[in-house]
PDB file of C-alpha atoms in Angstrom:
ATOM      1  CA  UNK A  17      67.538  65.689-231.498  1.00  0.00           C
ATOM      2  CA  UNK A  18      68.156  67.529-228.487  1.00  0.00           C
ATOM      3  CA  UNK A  19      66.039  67.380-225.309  1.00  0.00           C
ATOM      4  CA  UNK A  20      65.422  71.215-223.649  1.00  0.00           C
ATOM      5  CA  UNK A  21      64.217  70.946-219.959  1.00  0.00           C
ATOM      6  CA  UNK A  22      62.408  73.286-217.821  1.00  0.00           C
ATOM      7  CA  UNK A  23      63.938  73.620-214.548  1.00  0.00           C
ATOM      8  CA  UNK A  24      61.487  74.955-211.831  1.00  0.00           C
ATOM      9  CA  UNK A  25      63.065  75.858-208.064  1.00  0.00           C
ATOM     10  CA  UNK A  26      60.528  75.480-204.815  1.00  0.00           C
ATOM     11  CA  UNK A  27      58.775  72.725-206.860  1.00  0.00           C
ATOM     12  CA  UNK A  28      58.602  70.540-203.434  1.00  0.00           C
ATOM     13  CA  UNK A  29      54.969  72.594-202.886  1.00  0.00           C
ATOM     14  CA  UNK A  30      52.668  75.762-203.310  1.00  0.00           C
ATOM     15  CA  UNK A  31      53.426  77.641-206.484  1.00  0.00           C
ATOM     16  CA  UNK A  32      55.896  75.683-207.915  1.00  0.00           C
ATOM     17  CA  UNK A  33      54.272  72.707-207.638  1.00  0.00           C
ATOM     18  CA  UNK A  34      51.415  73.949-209.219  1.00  0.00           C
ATOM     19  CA  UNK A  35      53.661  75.287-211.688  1.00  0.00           C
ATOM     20  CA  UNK A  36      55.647  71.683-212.032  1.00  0.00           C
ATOM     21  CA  UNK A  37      51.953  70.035-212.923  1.00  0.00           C
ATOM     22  CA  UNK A  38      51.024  72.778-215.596  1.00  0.00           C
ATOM     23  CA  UNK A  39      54.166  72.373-217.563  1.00  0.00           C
ATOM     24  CA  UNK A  40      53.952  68.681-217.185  1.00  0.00           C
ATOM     25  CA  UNK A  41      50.451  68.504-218.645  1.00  0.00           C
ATOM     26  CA  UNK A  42      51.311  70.882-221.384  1.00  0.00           C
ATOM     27  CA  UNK A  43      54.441  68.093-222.057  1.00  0.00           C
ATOM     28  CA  UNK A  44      57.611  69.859-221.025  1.00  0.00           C
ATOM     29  CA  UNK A  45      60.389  67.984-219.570  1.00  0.00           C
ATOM     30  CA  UNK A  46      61.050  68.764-216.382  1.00  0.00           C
ATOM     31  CA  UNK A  47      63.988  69.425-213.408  1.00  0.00           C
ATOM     32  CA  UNK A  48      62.438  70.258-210.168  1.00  0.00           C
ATOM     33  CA  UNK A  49      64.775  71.333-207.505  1.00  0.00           C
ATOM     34  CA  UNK A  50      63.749  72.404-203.554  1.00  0.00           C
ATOM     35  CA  UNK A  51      65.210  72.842-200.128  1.00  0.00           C
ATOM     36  CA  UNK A  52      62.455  70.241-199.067  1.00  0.00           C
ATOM     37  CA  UNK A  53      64.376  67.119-200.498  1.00  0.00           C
ATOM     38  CA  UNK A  54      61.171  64.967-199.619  1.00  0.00           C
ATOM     39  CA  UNK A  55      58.970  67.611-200.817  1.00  0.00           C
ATOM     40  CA  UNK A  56      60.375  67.571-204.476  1.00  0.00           C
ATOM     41  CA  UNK A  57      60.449  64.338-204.223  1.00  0.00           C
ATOM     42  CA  UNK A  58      57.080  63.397-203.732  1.00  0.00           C
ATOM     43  CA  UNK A  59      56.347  66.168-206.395  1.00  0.00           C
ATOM     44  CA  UNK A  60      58.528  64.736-208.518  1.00  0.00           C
ATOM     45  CA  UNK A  61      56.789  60.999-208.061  1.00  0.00           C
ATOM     46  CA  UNK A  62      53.238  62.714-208.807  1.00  0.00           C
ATOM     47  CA  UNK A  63      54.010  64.185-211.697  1.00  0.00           C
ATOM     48  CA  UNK A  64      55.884  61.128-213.257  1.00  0.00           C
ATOM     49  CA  UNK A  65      52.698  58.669-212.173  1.00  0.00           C
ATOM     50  CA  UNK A  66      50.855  61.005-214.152  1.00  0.00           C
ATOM     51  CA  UNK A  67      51.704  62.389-216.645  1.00  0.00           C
ATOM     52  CA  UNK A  68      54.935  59.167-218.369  1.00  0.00           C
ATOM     53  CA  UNK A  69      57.516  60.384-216.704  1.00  0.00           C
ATOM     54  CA  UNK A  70      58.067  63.942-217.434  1.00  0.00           C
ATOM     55  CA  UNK A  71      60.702  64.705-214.440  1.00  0.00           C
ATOM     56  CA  UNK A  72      64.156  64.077-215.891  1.00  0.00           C
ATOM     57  CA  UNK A  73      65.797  64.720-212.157  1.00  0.00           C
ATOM     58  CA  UNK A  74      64.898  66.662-209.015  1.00  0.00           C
ATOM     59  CA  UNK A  75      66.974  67.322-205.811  1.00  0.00           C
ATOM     60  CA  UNK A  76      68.343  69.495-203.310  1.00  0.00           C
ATOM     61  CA  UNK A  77      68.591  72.915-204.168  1.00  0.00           C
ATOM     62  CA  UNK A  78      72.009  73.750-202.930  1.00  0.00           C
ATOM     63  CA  UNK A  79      73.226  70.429-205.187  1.00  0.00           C
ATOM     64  CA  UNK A  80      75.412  71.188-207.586  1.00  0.00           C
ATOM     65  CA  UNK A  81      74.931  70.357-211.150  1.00  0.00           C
ATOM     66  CA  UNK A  82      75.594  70.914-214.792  1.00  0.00           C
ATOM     67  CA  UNK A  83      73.079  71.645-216.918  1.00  0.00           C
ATOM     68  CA  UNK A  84      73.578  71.181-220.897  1.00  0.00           C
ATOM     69  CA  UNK A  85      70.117  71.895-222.283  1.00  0.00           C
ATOM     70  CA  UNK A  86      68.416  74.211-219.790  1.00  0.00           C
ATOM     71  CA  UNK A  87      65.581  75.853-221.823  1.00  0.00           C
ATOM     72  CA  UNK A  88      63.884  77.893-219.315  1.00  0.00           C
ATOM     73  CA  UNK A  89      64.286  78.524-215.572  1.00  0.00           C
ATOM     74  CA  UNK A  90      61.208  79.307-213.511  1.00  0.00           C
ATOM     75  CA  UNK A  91      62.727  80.541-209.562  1.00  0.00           C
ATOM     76  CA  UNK A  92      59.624  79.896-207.874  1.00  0.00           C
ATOM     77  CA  UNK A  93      61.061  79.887-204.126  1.00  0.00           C
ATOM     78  CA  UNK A  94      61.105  83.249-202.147  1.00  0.00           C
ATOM     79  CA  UNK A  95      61.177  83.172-198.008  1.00  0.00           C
ATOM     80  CA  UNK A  96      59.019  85.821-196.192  1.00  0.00           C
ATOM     81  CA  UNK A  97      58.401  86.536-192.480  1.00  0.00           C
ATOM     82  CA  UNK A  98      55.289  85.710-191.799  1.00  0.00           C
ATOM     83  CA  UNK A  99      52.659  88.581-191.326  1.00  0.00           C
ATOM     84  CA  UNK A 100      49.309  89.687-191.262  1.00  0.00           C
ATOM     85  CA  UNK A 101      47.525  91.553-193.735  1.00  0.00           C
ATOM     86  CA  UNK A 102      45.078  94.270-191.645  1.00  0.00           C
TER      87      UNK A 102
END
């Protein structure tokens, strides 16, 4: 039986956080990857208190790594100047 993860990029906070939780309540297995090493970590920790362990691995985001069974990738990080809407 094979395993498929869900890997989700900028998971350390904001969107793909949020993002990290929903797929974690809805079961998926999960890689979480984010410039913020502590942020993805602490995401990472969350999700696996609640929900039994659902991230498989999360790190850096310029790691580099082999992925076998990579179902679905969600790129959830973006960078933007910072602005003001009139």
């Amino acid at each position: 039986m094979f395993v498929f993860f869900r890997q989700i990029t900028g998971a350390g906070r904001g969107l793909g956080k949020e993002l990290a939780e929903q797929l974690a309540q809805e079961g998926c297995e999960l890689i979480l990857t984010d410039i913020n090493e502590e942020g993805v970590k602490q995401t990472a920790e969350e999700i696996n208190s609640r929900f039994e362990d659902k991230v498989a691995v999360y790190f850096k985001a310029n790691s580099e790594t082999l992925y076998r069974y990579l179902e679905v990738l969600i790129s959830s990080a973006f960078f933007t100047p910072y602005w003001r809407v009139p």
